[in-house]
Short mmCIF file of C-alpha atoms and ligand atoms in Angstrom, two decimals:
data_model
loop_
_atom_site.label_atom_id
_atom_site.label_comp_id
_atom_site.label_asym_id
_atom_site.label_seq_id
_atom_site.Cartn_x
_atom_site.Cartn_y
_atom_site.Cartn_z
CA MET D 5 0.00 0.00 0.00
CA ALA D 6 1.39 3.41 -0.90
CA PHE D 7 0.57 6.68 0.79
CA ALA D 8 1.88 9.88 -0.74
CA TYR D 9 4.09 11.83 1.62
CA GLU D 10 3.18 15.43 2.19
CA PRO D 11 5.76 17.86 0.82
CA LEU D 12 5.72 20.15 3.84
CA HIS D 13 6.93 17.35 6.07
CA LEU D 14 10.04 17.01 3.99
CA LEU D 15 10.67 20.73 3.82
CA LEU D 16 10.33 21.13 7.52
CA LEU D 17 12.58 18.18 8.07
CA LEU D 18 15.24 20.17 6.26
CA ALA D 19 14.38 23.20 8.35
CA PHE D 20 14.79 21.19 11.51
CA SER D 21 18.11 19.71 10.66
CA THR D 22 19.64 23.02 9.67
CA HIS D 23 17.98 25.87 11.52
CA LEU D 24 16.54 24.88 14.85
CA PRO D 25 18.24 25.42 18.16
CA PRO D 26 17.73 22.59 20.66
CA ILE D 27 14.60 22.59 22.78
CA SER D 28 15.28 23.24 26.43
CA THR D 29 12.99 23.09 29.40
CA THR D 30 13.27 25.03 32.61
CA SER D 31 10.87 25.46 35.44
CA THR D 32 10.07 28.02 38.05
CA SER D 33 7.84 27.48 41.01
CA THR D 34 6.18 29.71 43.54
CA THR D 35 6.54 26.96 46.13
CA PRO D 36 9.76 27.21 48.14
CA LEU D 37 12.14 24.39 47.30
CA ALA D 38 12.43 23.39 50.94
CA SER D 39 8.84 22.16 50.95
CA THR D 40 9.24 20.09 47.78
CA PRO D 41 10.40 16.47 47.95
CA THR D 42 13.99 16.31 46.69
CA THR D 43 13.16 13.59 44.19
CA LEU D 44 10.92 16.04 42.37
CA THR D 45 13.50 18.79 42.10
CA THR D 46 15.83 16.60 40.07
CA LYS D 47 13.20 15.78 37.46
CA PRO D 48 11.85 18.20 34.88
CA GLN D 49 8.34 19.35 35.79
CA ARG D 50 5.54 17.71 33.85
CA LEU D 51 4.18 19.75 30.98
CA VAL D 52 0.49 19.53 31.81
CA SER D 53 -2.38 21.32 30.16
CA LYS D 54 -5.96 21.14 31.38
CA LEU D 55 -8.33 19.94 28.70
CA ILE D 56 -11.64 21.76 28.52
CA HIS D 57 -14.43 19.63 27.09
CA PRO D 58 -17.44 20.84 25.13
CA GLY D 59 -20.25 21.58 27.54
CA SER D 60 -17.82 22.38 30.39
CA VAL D 61 -18.51 25.51 32.42
CA HIS D 62 -14.90 26.51 31.61
CA HIS D 63 -15.47 26.37 27.86
CA PRO D 64 -15.57 29.83 26.21
CA HIS D 65 -18.88 28.95 24.57
CA TYR D 66 -20.48 27.40 27.61
CA ASN D 67 -24.21 27.90 27.24
CA PRO D 68 -26.21 27.29 30.43
CA ASN D 69 -29.39 27.09 28.34
CA GLU D 70 -28.16 24.12 26.30
CA THR D 71 -30.36 21.10 26.91
CA THR D 72 -29.23 17.46 26.98
CA ARG D 73 -30.89 17.12 23.60
CA ASP D 74 -29.13 20.18 22.11
CA ARG D 75 -25.83 18.76 23.30
CA MET D 76 -26.48 15.36 21.75
CA GLU D 77 -27.53 16.90 18.44
CA LEU D 78 -24.37 18.99 18.28
CA HIS D 79 -22.22 15.96 19.14
CA ILE D 80 -23.82 13.93 16.37
CA GLN D 81 -23.59 16.74 13.83
CA HIS D 82 -19.97 17.47 14.61
CA SER D 83 -18.97 13.81 14.75
CA ALA D 84 -20.60 13.05 11.39
CA ALA D 85 -18.82 16.05 9.82
CA ARG D 86 -15.50 14.90 11.23
CA LEU D 87 -16.08 11.36 9.94
CA ALA D 88 -17.03 12.65 6.49
CA TYR D 89 -13.94 14.83 6.41
CA ILE D 90 -11.66 11.94 7.42
CA GLN D 91 -13.20 9.67 4.81
CA ALA D 92 -12.84 12.31 2.12
CA ARG D 93 -9.22 12.86 3.06
CA ILE D 94 -8.42 9.14 3.05
CA GLU D 95 -10.05 8.68 -0.31
CA GLY D 96 -8.13 11.66 -1.66
CA SER D 97 -11.18 13.60 -2.77
CA LEU D 98 -9.94 16.76 -1.09
CA GLY D 99 -7.20 17.17 -3.67
CA SER D 100 -3.46 16.97 -3.52
CA ASN D 101 -2.97 19.64 -0.87
CA GLY D 102 -2.01 17.65 2.20
CA TYR D 103 -3.39 20.40 4.39
CA LYS D 104 -6.91 20.27 3.06
CA SER D 105 -8.36 20.31 6.48
CA ASN D 106 -8.67 18.56 9.73
CA ILE D 107 -11.24 19.99 12.07
CA SER D 108 -13.46 22.39 10.26
CA PRO D 109 -13.22 25.59 12.33
CA SER D 110 -16.76 26.55 11.42
CA LEU D 111 -18.19 23.83 13.62
CA ASN D 112 -19.24 25.09 16.94
CA GLY D 113 -17.55 24.07 20.14
CA ARG D 114 -17.72 20.28 19.97
CA THR D 115 -14.04 19.54 20.40
CA ILE D 116 -11.76 19.45 23.35
CA LEU D 117 -9.52 22.48 24.05
CA ALA D 118 -6.09 22.63 25.68
CA ASN D 119 -5.10 25.68 27.71
CA LEU D 120 -1.44 26.70 27.60
CA SER D 121 0.41 29.99 27.35
CA ILE D 122 2.87 31.32 24.83
CA GLY D 123 5.63 33.95 24.98
CA GLN D 124 7.18 36.20 27.57
CA PRO D 125 5.08 37.58 29.19
CA PRO D 126 2.93 34.42 28.70
CA ILE D 127 -0.43 34.85 26.93
CA PRO D 128 -3.02 32.05 27.54
CA GLN D 129 -4.24 30.20 24.45
CA LEU D 130 -7.23 27.89 24.04
CA LEU D 131 -6.28 25.39 21.35
CA ILE D 132 -8.21 22.64 19.59
CA VAL D 133 -6.44 19.35 20.31
CA ASP D 134 -6.13 17.53 16.99
CA THR D 135 -4.38 14.17 16.72
CA GLY D 136 -5.14 14.35 12.98
CA SER D 137 -2.82 17.25 12.06
CA ASP D 138 0.71 18.38 12.78
CA ILE D 139 1.12 22.11 13.11
CA LEU D 140 0.57 24.26 16.18
CA TRP D 141 -0.77 27.66 15.13
CA VAL D 142 -2.22 30.51 17.15
CA MET D 143 -3.82 33.78 16.09
CA CYS D 144 -1.34 36.65 16.32
CA THR D 145 -1.45 40.43 15.93
CA PRO D 146 -1.65 42.10 13.53
CA CYS D 147 -4.50 39.98 12.24
CA SER D 148 -7.15 40.31 9.57
CA ASN D 149 -10.43 38.70 10.59
CA CYS D 150 -9.36 37.44 14.02
CA ASP D 151 -12.46 38.87 15.71
CA HIS D 152 -14.39 37.16 18.50
CA HIS D 153 -11.57 34.90 19.69
CA PRO D 154 -11.30 34.14 23.43
CA GLY D 155 -8.85 36.20 25.53
CA VAL D 156 -6.10 38.48 24.24
CA LEU D 157 -4.34 37.92 20.90
CA PHE D 158 -0.68 36.99 21.09
CA ASP D 159 1.52 39.85 19.85
CA PRO D 160 4.92 38.44 18.80
CA SER D 161 6.49 41.94 18.80
CA LYS D 162 5.71 42.21 22.51
CA SER D 163 7.20 38.84 23.46
CA SER D 164 10.85 39.06 24.47
CA THR D 165 11.44 35.42 23.54
CA TYR D 166 9.84 35.34 20.06
CA TYR D 167 11.87 35.07 16.88
CA PRO D 168 10.73 34.29 13.34
CA LEU D 169 11.73 31.24 11.34
CA CYS D 170 13.61 32.37 8.26
CA ASN D 171 14.16 29.55 5.90
CA ARG D 172 15.44 29.99 2.39
CA LEU D 173 14.90 26.28 1.72
CA CYS D 174 11.15 26.72 1.88
CA SER D 175 10.27 27.72 -1.63
CA SER D 176 7.49 25.47 -2.86
CA LYS D 177 3.77 25.65 -2.19
CA GLY D 178 2.55 25.39 1.36
CA CYS D 179 5.75 26.81 2.82
CA LYS D 180 7.61 29.72 1.26
CA CYS D 181 9.82 32.61 2.26
CA ASP D 182 8.33 36.02 1.78
CA LEU D 183 10.29 39.16 1.01
CA SER D 184 11.54 39.53 4.55
CA ASP D 185 12.72 35.92 4.41
CA GLN D 186 10.15 34.67 6.87
CA SER D 187 8.73 31.22 6.41
CA THR D 188 5.01 31.42 5.72
CA TYR D 189 2.18 28.91 5.94
CA ASN D 190 -1.39 28.76 4.70
CA ILE D 191 -3.62 25.95 5.92
CA THR D 192 -6.94 25.61 4.14
CA TYR D 193 -9.76 23.64 5.74
CA ALA D 194 -12.47 21.55 4.16
CA ASP D 195 -15.05 24.35 4.33
CA ASN D 196 -12.62 26.83 2.68
CA SER D 197 -11.80 28.56 5.90
CA PHE D 198 -8.07 29.07 6.34
CA SER D 199 -5.30 30.20 8.67
CA SER D 200 -2.23 31.81 7.16
CA GLY D 201 0.77 33.50 8.66
CA THR D 202 4.43 33.04 9.45
CA PHE D 203 6.39 30.42 11.34
CA GLY D 204 8.27 31.51 14.41
CA HIS D 205 9.65 30.25 17.70
CA ASP D 206 8.74 31.11 21.24
CA MET D 207 8.44 29.71 24.71
CA LEU D 208 5.43 27.67 25.82
CA VAL D 209 4.40 28.05 29.43
CA PHE D 210 2.47 25.39 31.36
CA ASP D 211 0.95 25.65 34.83
CA THR D 212 2.21 23.15 37.40
CA ILE D 213 0.26 21.53 40.22
CA ASP D 214 2.02 23.62 42.86
CA GLU D 215 0.87 26.83 41.16
CA GLY D 216 4.20 27.48 39.52
CA THR D 217 4.98 27.31 35.81
CA THR D 218 7.14 25.17 33.56
CA GLN D 219 8.53 26.47 30.30
CA VAL D 220 9.72 24.97 27.05
CA SER D 221 11.87 27.28 24.94
CA ASN D 222 12.24 27.52 21.18
CA VAL D 223 9.02 25.80 20.13
CA MET D 224 8.21 26.25 16.47
CA PHE D 225 4.63 27.28 15.69
CA GLY D 226 2.62 29.20 13.14
CA CYS D 227 1.64 32.77 13.95
CA GLY D 228 -1.68 33.32 12.16
CA HIS D 229 -2.10 36.80 10.71
CA ASN D 230 -4.94 36.20 8.32
CA MET D 231 -7.99 34.02 8.94
CA ARG D 232 -11.20 33.14 7.30
CA TYR D 233 -13.88 31.24 9.16
CA ASN D 234 -17.57 30.78 8.77
CA SER D 235 -18.65 31.39 12.35
CA ASP D 236 -17.08 32.92 15.44
CA PRO D 237 -14.07 30.97 16.65
CA TRP D 238 -14.16 29.77 20.22
CA TYR D 239 -10.45 28.97 20.23
CA ASN D 240 -7.11 30.71 19.57
CA GLY D 241 -5.63 28.08 17.31
CA ILE D 242 -5.00 24.39 16.72
CA LEU D 243 -2.58 22.11 18.52
CA GLY D 244 -1.63 19.37 16.07
CA LEU D 245 -0.48 16.18 17.79
CA ASN D 246 0.33 13.92 14.89
CA ASN D 247 3.84 12.56 14.46
CA GLY D 248 5.19 14.88 11.75
CA LEU D 249 8.49 16.56 12.57
CA GLU D 250 6.88 19.97 12.93
CA SER D 251 4.24 18.83 15.43
CA LEU D 252 4.54 19.89 19.05
CA ALA D 253 4.49 16.23 20.11
CA SER D 254 7.60 15.61 18.00
CA GLN D 255 9.30 18.79 19.16
CA ILE D 256 8.79 17.99 22.85
CA GLY D 257 10.08 14.53 23.75
CA GLN D 258 8.17 12.43 21.18
CA LYS D 259 5.55 11.42 23.75
CA PHE D 260 2.22 12.65 24.95
CA SER D 261 -0.78 11.37 26.85
CA TYR D 262 -4.27 12.57 27.54
CA CYS D 263 -6.75 11.54 30.17
CA ILE D 264 -10.47 11.93 29.54
CA GLY D 265 -12.66 11.42 32.59
CA ASN D 266 -16.26 12.40 32.18
CA LEU D 267 -17.57 14.35 29.20
CA ALA D 268 -21.14 14.56 30.47
CA ASP D 269 -20.33 16.46 33.67
CA LYS D 270 -20.12 20.19 33.04
CA ASN D 271 -18.13 20.70 36.25
CA TYR D 272 -15.60 17.91 35.66
CA ASN D 273 -12.17 19.54 35.69
CA TYR D 274 -9.61 16.70 35.56
CA ASN D 275 -9.29 16.06 31.82
CA GLN D 276 -5.68 16.76 30.93
CA LEU D 277 -2.93 16.56 28.34
CA ILE D 278 0.71 15.82 29.25
CA LEU D 279 3.45 16.48 26.71
CA GLY D 280 7.00 15.09 26.61
CA GLU D 281 8.96 13.07 29.12
CA GLY D 282 6.34 13.30 31.86
CA ALA D 283 3.65 11.72 29.66
CA ASP D 284 1.92 8.72 31.23
CA LEU D 285 2.65 5.62 29.18
CA GLU D 286 1.11 2.91 31.34
CA GLY D 287 -1.02 -0.17 30.85
CA TYR D 288 -1.22 -2.43 27.82
CA PHE D 289 -0.04 -1.05 24.52
CA THR D 290 -0.70 -1.64 20.87
CA HIS D 291 1.23 -0.69 17.76
CA PHE D 292 0.11 2.27 15.64
CA GLU D 293 0.77 3.36 12.08
CA VAL D 294 0.20 6.83 10.67
CA HIS D 295 -1.48 7.34 7.31
CA LYS D 296 -2.65 10.73 6.04
CA ASP D 297 -1.90 12.18 9.49
CA PHE D 298 -4.20 9.81 11.38
CA TYR D 299 -3.26 7.26 14.04
CA TYR D 300 -4.38 3.77 12.96
CA ILE D 301 -4.44 0.88 15.42
CA ASN D 302 -5.02 -2.84 14.90
CA MET D 303 -8.41 -3.74 16.28
CA GLU D 304 -9.14 -7.45 16.54
CA GLY D 305 -12.55 -7.89 18.06
CA ILE D 306 -15.39 -6.84 20.33
CA SER D 307 -16.87 -8.48 23.43
CA ILE D 308 -20.05 -7.80 25.34
CA GLY D 309 -19.48 -9.05 28.85
CA GLU D 310 -17.80 -12.43 28.41
CA LYS D 311 -19.23 -12.98 24.94
CA ARG D 312 -16.89 -12.37 22.03
CA LEU D 313 -18.79 -11.33 18.91
CA ASP D 314 -18.20 -13.39 15.79
CA ILE D 315 -16.31 -10.78 13.77
CA ASP D 316 -13.74 -11.55 11.10
CA PRO D 317 -10.71 -9.43 12.18
CA SER D 318 -10.06 -8.58 8.52
CA MET D 319 -13.06 -6.23 8.76
CA PHE D 320 -10.82 -3.90 10.77
CA GLU D 321 -7.90 -4.00 8.36
CA ILE D 322 -6.69 -1.28 6.00
CA LYS D 323 -7.46 -2.31 2.42
CA GLU D 324 -5.09 -2.19 -0.56
CA ASN D 325 -6.66 1.06 -1.75
CA GLY D 326 -6.14 2.75 1.63
CA THR D 327 -9.76 2.55 2.84
CA GLY D 328 -10.79 0.69 5.99
CA GLY D 329 -8.75 0.48 9.18
CA VAL D 330 -9.43 1.87 12.64
CA ILE D 331 -8.42 5.41 13.58
CA ILE D 332 -8.17 6.72 17.13
CA ASP D 333 -9.17 10.38 17.07
CA SER D 334 -9.31 13.35 19.44
CA GLY D 335 -11.60 15.39 17.20
CA CYS D 336 -14.66 13.16 17.20
CA THR D 337 -17.05 12.41 20.07
CA MET D 338 -18.95 9.41 18.74
CA THR D 339 -17.43 6.10 17.65
CA TYR D 340 -18.10 4.64 14.20
CA LEU D 341 -17.61 1.06 13.10
CA VAL D 342 -17.79 -0.29 9.55
CA ASN D 343 -21.37 -1.23 8.78
CA ASP D 344 -21.06 -5.01 9.05
CA VAL D 345 -19.39 -4.79 12.45
CA HIS D 346 -21.82 -2.15 13.68
CA GLU D 347 -24.71 -4.35 12.63
CA LEU D 348 -23.47 -7.27 14.76
CA LEU D 349 -22.96 -5.04 17.80
CA ASP D 350 -26.29 -3.28 17.31
CA LYS D 351 -28.09 -6.64 17.10
CA GLU D 352 -26.47 -7.83 20.32
CA VAL D 353 -27.46 -4.66 22.17
CA ARG D 354 -31.04 -4.96 20.88
CA ASN D 355 -31.13 -8.52 22.21
CA LEU D 356 -30.03 -7.34 25.64
CA LEU D 357 -32.25 -4.28 25.92
CA GLY D 358 -35.19 -4.96 23.63
CA GLY D 359 -37.14 -6.94 26.23
CA SER D 360 -36.94 -4.29 28.93
CA PHE D 361 -36.86 -0.92 27.19
CA ARG D 362 -39.00 0.83 24.61
CA GLN D 363 -37.12 1.92 21.51
CA VAL D 364 -37.29 5.53 20.25
CA GLN D 365 -36.57 6.82 16.78
CA VAL D 366 -34.54 10.05 16.77
CA GLU D 367 -35.27 12.45 13.92
CA ASN D 368 -32.76 12.50 11.01
CA THR D 369 -30.62 9.72 12.47
CA PRO D 370 -32.31 6.42 11.60
CA TRP D 371 -29.13 4.50 12.43
CA LEU D 372 -29.04 5.70 16.03
CA LEU D 373 -30.23 3.01 18.45
CA CYS D 374 -32.13 4.76 21.26
CA TYR D 375 -34.40 3.72 24.13
CA TYR D 376 -36.47 5.44 26.78
CA GLY D 377 -34.52 5.40 30.02
CA THR D 378 -31.73 6.93 32.06
CA ILE D 379 -28.21 5.52 31.88
CA SER D 380 -27.32 6.19 35.51
CA ARG D 381 -30.52 4.60 36.83
CA ASP D 382 -31.44 1.90 34.31
CA LEU D 383 -28.15 0.57 32.92
CA LEU D 384 -26.20 -0.15 36.08
CA GLY D 385 -26.08 -3.88 35.31
CA PHE D 386 -25.28 -3.53 31.61
CA PRO D 387 -22.28 -5.69 30.67
CA VAL D 388 -18.96 -4.06 29.88
CA ILE D 389 -18.20 -3.65 26.17
CA THR D 390 -14.59 -4.36 25.25
CA PHE D 391 -12.76 -3.42 22.06
CA HIS D 392 -9.76 -5.72 21.66
CA PHE D 393 -6.52 -4.60 19.99
CA ALA D 394 -3.35 -6.40 18.94
CA GLY D 395 -0.96 -6.91 21.86
CA GLU D 396 -3.56 -7.52 24.59
CA ALA D 397 -4.54 -3.87 24.73
CA ASP D 398 -8.25 -3.39 25.46
CA LEU D 399 -10.57 -0.45 25.65
CA THR D 400 -13.43 -1.30 28.00
CA MET D 401 -16.59 0.75 28.12
CA ASP D 402 -19.12 0.82 30.87
CA SER D 403 -22.62 2.08 30.12
CA THR D 404 -21.60 5.75 30.50
CA SER D 405 -18.97 5.42 27.75
CA PHE D 406 -20.97 3.15 25.46
CA PHE D 407 -24.26 5.03 25.70
CA HIS D 408 -25.04 8.71 25.68
CA GLN D 409 -27.95 10.41 27.44
CA SER D 410 -29.56 12.15 24.51
CA GLU D 411 -32.59 13.58 26.28
CA ASP D 412 -33.48 13.55 29.94
CA ASN D 413 -35.40 10.30 29.42
CA VAL D 414 -33.75 8.88 26.29
CA PHE D 415 -30.38 7.20 25.93
CA CYS D 416 -28.65 6.14 22.70
CA MET D 417 -25.75 3.94 21.76
CA ALA D 418 -22.70 6.19 21.21
CA VAL D 419 -21.47 3.92 18.41
CA GLY D 420 -22.77 4.36 14.88
CA PRO D 421 -22.15 2.80 11.47
CA SER D 422 -19.42 4.39 9.30
CA SER D 423 -22.04 5.03 6.62
CA ALA D 424 -23.63 7.61 8.98
CA SER D 425 -21.40 10.25 7.41
CA GLY D 426 -23.36 9.89 4.19
CA THR D 427 -20.23 8.73 2.34
CA GLY D 428 -19.16 5.20 1.49
CA GLY D 429 -18.27 4.47 5.08
CA GLU D 430 -15.24 2.23 5.12
CA VAL D 431 -13.15 3.52 8.00
CA SER D 432 -13.77 2.95 11.72
CA LEU D 433 -13.21 5.81 14.15
CA LEU D 434 -12.74 5.63 17.92
CA GLY D 435 -14.08 8.84 19.42
CA LEU D 436 -13.74 10.54 22.77
CA LEU D 437 -16.82 9.06 24.47
CA ALA D 438 -15.26 5.61 24.07
CA GLN D 439 -11.99 6.92 25.50
CA GLN D 440 -13.59 8.16 28.73
CA SER D 441 -12.07 6.89 31.99
CA TYR D 442 -8.82 6.23 30.13
CA ASN D 443 -5.38 7.66 30.01
CA VAL D 444 -4.18 7.22 26.43
CA GLY D 445 -0.41 7.44 25.96
CA TYR D 446 1.38 7.91 22.62
CA ASP D 447 5.01 6.84 22.20
CA LEU D 448 5.99 8.28 18.82
CA VAL D 449 9.46 6.70 18.75
CA ASN D 450 8.35 3.10 19.21
CA GLN D 451 4.91 3.70 17.67
CA PHE D 452 2.85 2.41 20.57
CA ILE D 453 -0.42 3.61 22.04
CA TYR D 454 -1.06 2.75 25.71
CA PHE D 455 -4.48 2.34 27.28
CA GLN D 456 -4.79 2.64 31.04
CA ARG D 457 -8.18 2.69 32.69
CA ILE D 458 -7.86 5.28 35.43
CA ASP D 459 -9.56 8.09 37.29
CA CYS D 460 -7.92 11.22 35.77
CA GLN D 461 -7.99 12.89 39.16
CA LEU D 462 -5.35 10.39 40.33
CA LEU D 463 -2.91 11.76 37.76
CA ILE D 464 -3.26 15.26 39.19
CA ASP D 465 -3.03 14.51 42.92
C1 LIG G 510 -30.11 31.86 28.31
O1 LIG G 510 -31.48 32.20 28.47
C2 LIG G 510 -31.69 33.46 29.10
C3 LIG G 510 -33.19 33.62 29.35
O2 LIG G 510 -33.93 33.26 28.23
C4 LIG G 510 -31.14 34.57 28.19
O3 LIG G 510 -31.32 35.83 28.80
C5 LIG G 510 -29.65 34.31 27.95
O4 LIG G 510 -29.13 35.26 27.05
C6 LIG G 510 -29.42 32.92 27.41
N1 LIG G 510 -27.98 32.65 27.36
C7 LIG G 510 -27.36 32.21 26.28
C8 LIG G 510 -25.88 32.02 26.40
O5 LIG G 510 -27.94 31.96 25.25
C1 LIG G 511 -6.11 29.18 31.00
O1 LIG G 511 -4.93 29.29 31.79
C2 LIG G 511 -4.69 30.61 32.26
C3 LIG G 511 -3.31 30.62 32.93
O2 LIG G 511 -3.23 29.69 33.94
C4 LIG G 511 -5.82 31.01 33.20
O3 LIG G 511 -5.62 32.33 33.66
C5 LIG G 511 -7.15 30.94 32.44
O4 LIG G 511 -8.23 31.20 33.31
C6 LIG G 511 -7.34 29.56 31.81
N1 LIG G 511 -8.50 29.61 30.94
C7 LIG G 511 -9.52 28.74 31.04
C8 LIG G 511 -10.63 28.93 30.06
O5 LIG G 511 -9.52 27.81 31.82
C1 LIG G 512 -4.53 31.12 1.69
O1 LIG G 512 -5.24 30.25 0.82
C2 LIG G 512 -6.57 30.68 0.49
C3 LIG G 512 -7.20 29.67 -0.43
O2 LIG G 512 -7.13 28.41 0.05
C4 LIG G 512 -6.56 32.04 -0.18
O3 LIG G 512 -7.89 32.47 -0.40
C5 LIG G 512 -5.83 33.02 0.71
O4 LIG G 512 -5.72 34.28 0.05
C6 LIG G 512 -4.43 32.51 1.06
N1 LIG G 512 -3.81 33.46 1.97
C7 LIG G 512 -2.58 33.93 1.80
C8 LIG G 512 -2.09 34.92 2.79
O5 LIG G 512 -1.87 33.54 0.90
C1 LIG G 513 -11.44 -0.21 -1.73
O1 LIG G 513 -11.33 -1.63 -1.79
C2 LIG G 513 -12.42 -2.36 -1.22
C3 LIG G 513 -12.14 -3.84 -1.33
O2 LIG G 513 -10.84 -4.16 -0.92
C4 LIG G 513 -13.71 -2.00 -1.94
O3 LIG G 513 -14.79 -2.69 -1.32
C5 LIG G 513 -13.93 -0.51 -1.87
O4 LIG G 513 -15.08 -0.16 -2.64
C6 LIG G 513 -12.73 0.26 -2.41
N1 LIG G 513 -12.97 1.68 -2.15
C7 LIG G 513 -12.58 2.66 -2.97
C8 LIG G 513 -12.95 4.05 -2.58
O5 LIG G 513 -11.95 2.44 -3.98
#
C-alpha cells in the first residue's frame, strides 16, 4: 500500500536539521524548594495542560441554556462532519494539498480544548487538540479577521522570547519565504476557511500543580495573521499532535498522553494533556501506524461481557486502496464502526435491551439506536463492552462510555455505522466518548499507544 508523503513534512525536516536550536525546558515554582520532595526537584516538571471539554462551564462557549438534547444533536452533527472529512481525506477527494483540512473551524464548540500559554510575558491560548494534524498555530497580531476569539491575541512583537523562522529552503507551495525571508504557511480547511501567517519560535508556558509554571523554549509554531472562518471561533488556534516533525508532540520529547474522565459532567475539571517526558505511558499497549496524518491501530474484536462477537478481524484492516482500518481520534465524540461490524454489535445490544426498554426513533438519524430510560438509573447492570486490539490492549466501556444520554429520558448507543457520514463508510473511528475513563499514551518513537483505565484525578493529585 502506498501513501503519498506530504511535501511540507520534507521541507520542515530540512528546516529542523539546519535551523533549529535545541529545545530546552526550565521550570520556576512559587513553592519554596524546601517544601518540595527532593526527588521532584531533580526531574523536569511535567508539561500539563488542562483539557476543557465541550459543555464544560470553563469552555468559552459554555451555554447554560443548552439542553441534553441540544448537546447530543451537536455531538452527532460534529462527529458526522469529522467522519465525512476523514473519509474524504483518506479517499483523496480533497485534492493533492495535504493540508486540506482537519477539524473544520466553522463547527461550533464540539471539540476538546487545551489551555497553555505562549511567549514572555505568557499569553493564555485555548487550542483545539487535533491528533489528525501536525502544526501548532495561534492567532497573532496584527490579524485580519481574528475577531471574536477568546482572551487576548498573542503579539509576537511584545514577546521578548519570540523570533521568526527564516528559511530559504522553503520555496514550494505550502511553505515559502516572503520578502523579509520569513517562512510562511497557509492551511486551508475543508469548508474553505483558512489560517495563514508566518512560522516563528517562542516559549510555551504550562501551569504546574504547585501553582508554579514550567517552560519549554524555542518551540516552532505558526503565527496566524490572516484568517477566514464561517462562524465565530471559540479557540485561539489548533494544537496538532500527529507525528510529523513539525508537530509539538515531535518537538517535545516524542511522547504525549491525555486523560479523559467524564464528558457529560459540566463541572468535571480533571481532563488533561501531558506532553513530553512526563507523559503517562502505562497499561497495555498496541502498535500504531500513521497514514494521512491519522493514528491507525489494529483492532481485533469486540466483546459484550464475556461474549466475544463473531467478527472476522479482517473487517478492521486497512485495504489495498487505503480505505478501511481503525483510527483513534481526538476530534470526534462518537465512535463509528464499519457497517457489518456495527450491525453485529447493534443486534447484540437490541437482544439485551429490547425486552426491557422501549425503543425511540430520533429524527434524522435512523441508524441511532435509542431507548427510553436513564443511563445512571437503568443501565447499572449492563455488561462491559470491550474493544480488543493487537498486543492484549483493550478499551473497556461501561454504560456511561458506550451510551449517551440524549434527552433527559432517552439514551442512545454512542457507536454508529461508518455510513452515517453519508459517504461510502469504510473507516472505523474511535471517538472521545469511548476513550472516557482512560489515560491514552502515545510513544511516537516506538509507535505504541497505551491504554490505562484510570480516574484522571489520580494523575493530578
Ligand atoms: C439563556 O437564556 C436566558 C433567558 O432566556 C437569556 O437571557 C440568555 O441570554 C441565554 N444565554 C445564552 C448564552 O444563550
Ligand atoms: C487558561 O490558563 C490561564 C493561565 O493559567 C488562566 O488564567 C485561564 O483562566 C485559563 N482559561 C480557562 C478557560 O480555563
Ligand atoms: C490562503 O489560501 C486561500 C485559499 O485556500 C486564499 O484564499 C488566501 O488568500 C491565502 N492566503 C494567503 C495569505 O496567501
Ligand atoms: C477499496 O477496496 C475495497 C475492497 O478491498 C472495496 O470494497 C472498496 O469499494 C474500495 N474503495 C474505494 C474508494 O476504492
